[in-house]
Coordinates of C-alpha atoms and ligand atoms in Angstrom, one line a residue:
M1 CA -115.0 95.5 -141.1
A2 CA -114.4 94.3 -137.4
D3 CA -117.2 92.0 -135.6
R4 CA -119.0 93.0 -132.6
I5 CA -120.3 91.0 -130.3
T6 CA -123.9 92.4 -130.1
A7 CA -125.4 90.2 -126.5
A8 CA -124.1 87.8 -123.5
K9 CA -126.4 85.3 -122.1
V10 CA -125.8 83.6 -118.6
I11 CA -127.7 80.6 -118.7
V12 CA -127.3 78.6 -115.1
C13 CA -129.0 74.7 -115.3
S14 CA -129.2 71.7 -113.7
P15 CA -129.7 69.0 -115.7
G16 CA -128.9 65.9 -113.2
R17 CA -126.3 68.7 -111.8
N18 CA -125.7 72.9 -112.0
F19 CA -123.7 74.2 -115.0
V20 CA -123.3 77.2 -115.5
T21 CA -122.6 78.5 -119.4
L22 CA -122.1 81.7 -121.0
K23 CA -123.2 82.8 -124.8
I24 CA -122.0 85.5 -126.5
E25 CA -123.4 86.1 -129.7
T26 CA -122.3 88.6 -132.0
A27 CA -123.0 91.0 -135.3
S28 CA -122.5 88.9 -137.9
G29 CA -124.6 85.8 -136.6
L30 CA -121.9 83.8 -134.9
S31 CA -122.0 82.7 -131.5
G32 CA -119.7 81.0 -129.3
I33 CA -119.8 79.4 -126.0
G34 CA -118.1 78.9 -122.7
D35 CA -118.0 77.1 -118.8
A36 CA -118.2 79.1 -115.9
T37 CA -119.4 76.4 -113.4
V38 CA -117.7 76.4 -109.8
N39 CA -119.3 73.4 -107.9
G40 CA -121.7 74.6 -105.0
R41 CA -121.1 78.8 -105.8
E42 CA -122.3 78.3 -109.1
M43 CA -124.6 81.7 -108.1
A44 CA -121.6 83.7 -107.6
V45 CA -119.8 83.1 -111.2
A46 CA -123.5 83.8 -112.3
A47 CA -123.8 87.0 -111.1
Y48 CA -120.3 88.2 -111.7
L49 CA -120.9 87.6 -115.2
Q50 CA -124.0 89.1 -115.5
E51 CA -123.1 92.3 -112.9
H52 CA -119.5 92.9 -114.1
V53 CA -118.2 91.5 -117.0
V54 CA -121.3 91.3 -119.1
P55 CA -121.7 95.4 -119.4
C56 CA -117.7 95.3 -120.7
L57 CA -118.4 92.5 -123.4
I58 CA -121.3 94.5 -125.8
G59 CA -119.7 96.4 -128.5
R60 CA -116.3 94.7 -128.3
D61 CA -114.2 92.5 -131.4
P62 CA -115.1 89.5 -130.7
A63 CA -111.5 88.5 -132.0
R64 CA -109.4 90.3 -130.2
I65 CA -109.3 87.7 -127.3
E66 CA -106.1 88.7 -125.6
D67 CA -107.3 92.4 -125.1
V68 CA -110.7 90.8 -123.7
W69 CA -108.6 88.6 -121.5
Q70 CA -106.1 91.0 -120.3
Y71 CA -108.7 93.7 -119.5
L72 CA -111.3 91.1 -117.1
Y73 CA -107.6 90.3 -115.6
R74 CA -105.5 93.1 -115.1
G75 CA -107.7 95.8 -115.7
A76 CA -109.8 94.6 -112.3
Y77 CA -108.1 95.2 -109.8
W78 CA -109.3 92.5 -107.6
R79 CA -108.1 89.6 -109.9
R80 CA -108.0 85.6 -109.6
G81 CA -109.6 83.4 -107.1
P82 CA -111.6 80.9 -108.5
I83 CA -114.5 82.7 -109.0
T84 CA -113.3 85.6 -111.0
M85 CA -110.9 83.4 -113.1
A86 CA -114.2 81.0 -114.4
A87 CA -115.5 84.0 -115.1
I88 CA -113.1 85.4 -117.6
A89 CA -112.8 81.5 -119.0
A90 CA -116.3 81.6 -119.6
V91 CA -115.5 84.2 -121.5
D92 CA -112.5 83.5 -123.5
V93 CA -113.2 80.1 -124.5
A94 CA -116.7 81.6 -125.9
L95 CA -114.1 83.9 -128.0
W96 CA -112.5 81.2 -129.2
D97 CA -115.5 79.0 -130.3
I98 CA -115.9 81.7 -132.4
K99 CA -112.7 82.8 -133.7
A100 CA -112.6 79.4 -135.2
K101 CA -116.2 79.2 -136.3
A102 CA -115.3 82.6 -138.3
A103 CA -111.9 80.7 -139.1
G104 CA -113.9 77.5 -140.5
M105 CA -112.1 74.9 -138.5
P106 CA -112.2 72.9 -135.2
L107 CA -110.4 74.8 -132.5
Y108 CA -107.0 72.3 -132.1
Q109 CA -106.4 73.6 -135.5
L110 CA -106.0 77.1 -134.3
L111 CA -104.2 76.0 -131.5
G112 CA -101.6 74.9 -133.6
G113 CA -103.0 72.3 -135.3
A114 CA -103.0 68.3 -134.3
S115 CA -100.2 66.8 -132.3
R116 CA -101.3 63.3 -131.3
S117 CA -105.1 62.4 -132.5
H118 CA -106.2 60.9 -129.4
M119 CA -105.9 61.1 -125.8
L120 CA -105.5 58.4 -122.9
C121 CA -108.0 59.6 -120.4
Y122 CA -108.3 58.1 -116.9
T123 CA -112.4 57.1 -115.8
H124 CA -112.9 57.2 -111.9
T125 CA -113.4 53.5 -109.5
D126 CA -114.6 53.0 -106.0
G127 CA -116.0 50.4 -103.5
A128 CA -117.3 51.0 -99.5
T129 CA -115.4 48.2 -98.9
L130 CA -111.9 46.6 -100.3
D131 CA -113.9 43.8 -102.3
E132 CA -116.3 46.1 -103.9
A133 CA -113.6 48.9 -104.9
M134 CA -111.3 45.4 -107.3
A135 CA -114.6 45.0 -108.9
A136 CA -115.2 48.1 -109.9
L137 CA -111.6 48.2 -111.4
E138 CA -112.2 45.1 -113.0
R139 CA -115.3 46.3 -114.2
A140 CA -113.8 49.1 -115.9
A141 CA -110.5 47.4 -117.0
E142 CA -112.9 44.3 -118.8
A143 CA -114.7 48.3 -120.5
G144 CA -111.0 49.0 -122.4
Y145 CA -109.7 51.9 -120.0
H146 CA -106.3 51.7 -120.1
A147 CA -105.8 54.2 -116.9
I148 CA -108.4 53.8 -113.7
R149 CA -108.4 56.0 -110.6
V150 CA -108.8 53.2 -107.9
Q151 CA -110.5 55.1 -104.8
A152 CA -111.5 52.5 -101.6
G153 CA -113.5 53.0 -97.9
V154 CA -111.1 52.8 -94.8
P155 CA -112.6 50.3 -92.3
G156 CA -113.6 52.4 -89.5
L157 CA -113.7 55.2 -91.4
K158 CA -117.5 55.7 -93.1
R159 CA -118.1 59.1 -95.4
I160 CA -114.6 59.3 -96.9
Y161 CA -114.0 61.5 -100.5
G162 CA -114.5 59.2 -104.2
V163 CA -116.5 56.5 -102.6
H164 CA -120.2 56.4 -103.3
A165 CA -122.1 56.3 -99.7
A166 CA -125.1 55.0 -99.2
D167 CA -126.5 56.0 -95.6
A168 CA -125.7 60.0 -95.9
P169 CA -127.7 61.4 -93.3
D170 CA -130.6 64.3 -94.3
M171 CA -128.0 67.4 -93.9
G172 CA -131.8 69.5 -94.9
G173 CA -129.5 70.9 -98.0
L174 CA -126.4 71.6 -96.1
P175 CA -123.0 69.8 -96.8
N176 CA -122.8 66.3 -96.0
E177 CA -120.2 65.5 -93.7
G178 CA -117.5 63.6 -94.3
D179 CA -115.2 62.0 -91.6
W180 CA -111.4 61.3 -91.9
D181 CA -108.0 59.6 -89.7
T182 CA -105.0 60.1 -91.5
A183 CA -103.2 57.0 -90.1
K184 CA -106.2 54.8 -90.9
Y185 CA -106.0 55.8 -94.2
L186 CA -101.7 56.3 -94.7
R187 CA -101.8 52.6 -93.7
F188 CA -104.7 51.1 -95.8
A189 CA -103.9 52.3 -98.9
P190 CA -101.0 50.0 -99.7
K191 CA -102.8 47.6 -98.7
V192 CA -105.4 48.7 -101.4
F193 CA -103.0 48.9 -104.8
E194 CA -101.4 45.5 -103.8
E195 CA -104.7 44.1 -104.4
A196 CA -105.2 46.3 -107.4
R197 CA -101.8 45.1 -109.0
K198 CA -103.0 41.6 -108.3
R199 CA -106.1 41.5 -110.1
V200 CA -104.8 44.1 -113.3
G201 CA -101.7 42.8 -113.9
A202 CA -98.6 45.6 -114.5
D203 CA -100.0 46.9 -118.1
I204 CA -103.4 49.4 -116.3
H205 CA -102.0 53.0 -115.2
L206 CA -103.5 53.2 -111.8
L207 CA -104.0 56.9 -110.2
H208 CA -105.3 57.2 -107.1
D209 CA -106.6 61.1 -105.0
A210 CA -105.2 61.9 -101.6
H211 CA -107.4 64.9 -101.6
H212 CA -105.9 67.4 -100.0
R213 CA -106.4 65.9 -96.5
L214 CA -101.9 64.7 -95.9
L215 CA -99.1 67.4 -94.1
P216 CA -96.4 67.4 -96.1
N217 CA -94.6 64.6 -94.0
E218 CA -97.6 61.9 -93.9
A219 CA -97.6 62.9 -97.9
A220 CA -94.3 61.6 -98.5
Q221 CA -95.1 58.4 -96.1
L222 CA -97.9 57.5 -98.1
G223 CA -96.0 58.1 -102.1
K224 CA -93.3 55.8 -100.1
S225 CA -95.4 52.7 -99.3
L226 CA -97.1 53.1 -102.7
E227 CA -93.7 53.0 -105.0
P228 CA -93.8 48.8 -104.8
Y229 CA -97.2 49.6 -107.3
D230 CA -96.0 51.8 -109.5
L231 CA -99.1 54.2 -109.9
F232 CA -99.1 56.7 -112.5
W233 CA -99.7 59.3 -110.7
L234 CA -100.8 60.5 -106.9
E235 CA -103.3 63.2 -106.8
D236 CA -103.2 66.8 -104.1
V237 CA -101.4 65.3 -101.8
T238 CA -101.8 68.2 -99.4
P239 CA -103.7 71.2 -99.5
V240 CA -102.8 73.7 -102.5
E241 CA -101.8 77.6 -100.4
N242 CA -98.4 76.1 -99.8
Q243 CA -95.9 74.6 -103.4
E244 CA -93.1 74.4 -100.9
V245 CA -94.1 71.6 -98.5
L246 CA -93.4 69.5 -102.1
R247 CA -90.1 70.0 -102.2
H248 CA -89.9 67.6 -98.9
V249 CA -92.1 65.1 -100.3
R250 CA -90.6 65.2 -103.7
R251 CA -87.6 64.2 -101.8
H252 CA -89.0 61.4 -100.1
T253 CA -90.5 59.8 -103.6
T254 CA -90.5 58.8 -106.5
T255 CA -94.1 58.0 -106.7
P256 CA -95.3 60.6 -109.4
L257 CA -97.4 63.5 -107.8
A258 CA -100.2 65.8 -110.5
I259 CA -101.5 68.3 -108.4
G260 CA -103.7 71.7 -109.0
E261 CA -107.7 71.4 -109.9
V262 CA -108.1 73.6 -107.6
F263 CA -105.5 76.5 -108.9
N264 CA -106.7 79.9 -110.9
S265 CA -103.6 81.1 -111.9
I266 CA -99.8 80.6 -112.7
W267 CA -99.2 82.1 -109.7
D268 CA -100.6 79.3 -107.9
C269 CA -97.8 76.2 -109.2
Q270 CA -94.8 78.4 -110.3
T271 CA -93.2 77.0 -108.5
L272 CA -94.3 73.3 -108.4
I273 CA -93.4 73.7 -112.3
T274 CA -89.9 75.5 -112.6
E275 CA -88.6 73.4 -109.4
Q276 CA -89.8 70.3 -110.9
L277 CA -91.7 69.5 -107.4
I278 CA -95.0 67.7 -109.9
D279 CA -94.8 65.3 -112.8
Y280 CA -98.3 66.5 -114.3
I281 CA -100.4 69.6 -113.5
R282 CA -104.3 69.1 -113.0
A283 CA -104.9 73.3 -113.5
T284 CA -107.6 73.3 -116.3
I285 CA -109.6 75.8 -118.9
V286 CA -112.9 76.6 -116.7
H287 CA -110.6 77.4 -113.4
A288 CA -107.9 79.1 -114.7
G289 CA -109.0 81.2 -116.9
G290 CA -109.6 80.1 -120.7
I291 CA -107.0 78.6 -122.7
T292 CA -105.7 81.9 -122.8
H293 CA -103.9 81.6 -119.2
V294 CA -103.8 77.4 -119.3
R295 CA -102.0 78.0 -122.6
R296 CA -99.3 79.8 -120.4
I297 CA -99.3 76.9 -117.6
A298 CA -98.7 74.7 -119.9
D299 CA -96.2 76.0 -122.3
L300 CA -94.4 77.0 -118.6
A301 CA -95.2 72.8 -117.7
G302 CA -93.2 72.1 -120.8
L303 CA -90.0 74.0 -120.2
Y304 CA -89.9 72.0 -116.8
G305 CA -90.8 68.2 -118.5
V306 CA -94.4 68.9 -116.6
R307 CA -97.6 67.7 -118.4
T308 CA -100.8 67.6 -118.2
G309 CA -103.6 65.9 -117.0
F310 CA -106.7 68.3 -116.7
H311 CA -109.5 67.5 -114.2
G312 CA -112.0 66.5 -115.9
A313 CA -114.6 65.5 -113.6
A314 CA -118.8 65.3 -113.9
D315 CA -118.7 68.5 -112.8
L316 CA -116.8 70.7 -115.7
S317 CA -119.4 70.8 -117.9
P318 CA -119.2 69.2 -120.9
V319 CA -118.7 72.7 -122.5
T320 CA -114.7 72.2 -120.4
M321 CA -114.6 68.7 -121.8
A322 CA -114.7 70.0 -125.0
A323 CA -112.6 72.6 -124.7
A324 CA -110.0 69.8 -123.1
L325 CA -109.8 67.9 -125.9
H326 CA -109.1 70.5 -128.2
F327 CA -106.4 72.0 -126.2
G328 CA -104.8 67.8 -125.3
R329 CA -104.8 67.5 -129.6
W330 CA -102.2 70.5 -130.0
V331 CA -100.6 70.7 -126.2
P332 CA -97.2 69.1 -127.2
N333 CA -97.0 68.2 -123.5
F334 CA -100.1 66.0 -123.1
G335 CA -100.2 63.9 -120.4
I336 CA -103.9 61.8 -119.7
Q337 CA -107.2 63.7 -119.5
E338 CA -109.8 63.0 -116.6
Y339 CA -113.1 61.5 -118.0
S340 CA -116.0 60.6 -116.0
I341 CA -119.9 60.4 -117.8
H342 CA -121.8 63.4 -117.0
P343 CA -125.5 62.9 -116.3
K344 CA -128.2 61.3 -118.9
D345 CA -130.1 65.1 -118.7
S346 CA -127.4 67.3 -120.1
Q347 CA -127.7 65.5 -123.0
Q348 CA -130.6 67.2 -123.3
V349 CA -129.2 70.4 -123.3
F350 CA -125.8 70.4 -124.8
Q351 CA -125.3 68.2 -128.4
W352 CA -121.1 67.6 -128.8
D353 CA -119.5 66.7 -131.1
W354 CA -116.7 64.5 -128.8
S355 CA -116.2 60.5 -128.6
F356 CA -115.0 58.2 -126.1
R357 CA -113.3 55.3 -127.6
D358 CA -111.7 51.9 -126.4
G359 CA -110.1 53.8 -123.4
Y360 CA -109.5 57.1 -125.5
L361 CA -111.0 60.3 -125.8
F362 CA -111.2 62.1 -129.3
S363 CA -111.6 65.4 -130.4
G364 CA -114.6 66.4 -132.9
E365 CA -113.8 67.8 -136.6
S366 CA -116.7 70.6 -136.3
P367 CA -115.7 74.1 -136.9
G368 CA -115.2 75.5 -133.3
L369 CA -115.5 74.0 -130.1
G370 CA -117.6 71.6 -131.4
I371 CA -121.0 72.1 -128.5
T372 CA -123.6 73.9 -128.9
I373 CA -126.5 74.4 -126.2
D374 CA -130.5 74.2 -126.6
E375 CA -131.6 77.3 -124.1
A376 CA -135.5 75.8 -124.6
A377 CA -134.0 72.1 -122.6
A378 CA -131.7 74.4 -120.0
A379 CA -134.9 76.4 -119.3
R380 CA -136.9 72.8 -118.4
F381 CA -134.1 71.6 -115.6
P382 CA -133.7 75.2 -113.3
Y383 CA -130.6 75.0 -111.4
Q384 CA -131.6 73.4 -107.5
R385 CA -129.4 74.5 -105.1
A386 CA -126.2 72.3 -103.8
Y387 CA -122.9 71.4 -101.9
L388 CA -119.2 69.8 -102.4
D389 CA -119.3 68.2 -99.1
V390 CA -117.9 69.1 -95.8
N391 CA -114.8 67.2 -93.8
R392 CA -113.8 66.2 -90.0
L393 CA -112.1 64.4 -87.9
T394 CA -113.1 61.6 -86.0
D395 CA -113.2 64.4 -83.0
G396 CA -115.0 66.7 -85.2
T397 CA -112.4 69.2 -85.9
L398 CA -112.4 70.8 -89.6
W399 CA -111.0 69.5 -91.9
N400 CA -109.6 69.5 -95.6
W401 CA -112.6 67.8 -97.4
Ligands
EZ4_501 O1 -113.0 66.5 -106.0 O2 -114.5 67.7 -109.1 O3 -110.2 63.9 -108.9 N1 -111.2 64.6 -108.9 C1 -111.8 65.1 -108.3 C2 -112.9 66.0 -107.8 C3 -113.5 67.2 -107.7 C4 -114.6 67.4 -107.8 C5 -114.8 69.2 -107.0 O4 -115.5 69.9 -107.6 O5 -110.8 66.0 -107.4 O6 -114.1 64.7 -108.0
CO502 CO1 -109.2 65.4 -107.9

């Protein structure tokens, strides 16, 4: 007889930062978890799940992952968007966890088995000054990372994305505000990578994130000016609303481009992929509808020589990392995985079997996703409202963060 879903619980906790987790339980005694965290909008996803999704799950056969996915996506007239797709992702990943446990297999086996033994990953480094950024880069290289993202403070700007700022004014719990000047940034960025190559040589992969700040022609200029330094990728050069503007960027630079951590469906990257305007697709499991949907994105990407480079900052929970590593173990067109260490207290809430060694990531071998949540521990770390930053030009104009 088919198993059935008996309960679905939304667990919001803050062991160092906020995470939203969905736990699904079945009549046969299996359970699975999925991540639904959207940083800065956590309670919107929690409510979407609690009020609208959970009632639709009870009684359903957990084995029918595709049908549940279609029911929640196609069956909701108001489709897509980060909140909806994160909620669907949490259900989807929890159901894959359950299916893999029922099969007694680690999840990557269900997806088609291992294409590789381990996964290349990259870490973040930053510094308020060029010297501090280079010291951080050298430390990461010494620690054994093969791929390193480099962000450096721009002279004349106080607080910019990716650079730890000690002097942020108290905003009374509202978002911190950064400042931005594209001309200053475009002049400085090549100097950072010229110095970075001098410090770590040719073999370390260097990455950089422009975090949606540039206009199309500025993005083309940046890509061109960084060509001598052989970047692994340049990320999110323009805001994501217009895929078409990447045609201009692509015509003018061979610097590899990665885009899409904020994408939530295949429609967000269809043009980027089919016109080969990018080299790496960043859309990942929690924000793009789970394994069921990201597999479609990855397969489309594979047809066009685009590889995966999943978002993996610390605000994507260890549950998403577990899912990404099973996915990465299988997906034929794997490229690289972003890797950030989660706050220490998250280890009290989540117990996982994936690991990091010698600059590489390894999926675990236990049945399912290989991660569990301790609900009593989660209750000790209640939700705390927090926001991502906003960003302004130096004249006060609100800009993309
Ligand atoms: O800004 O995860 O490449 N990584 C990034 C991250 C994102 C945050 C947003 O939630 O751009 O730092
Ligand atoms: Co990014």
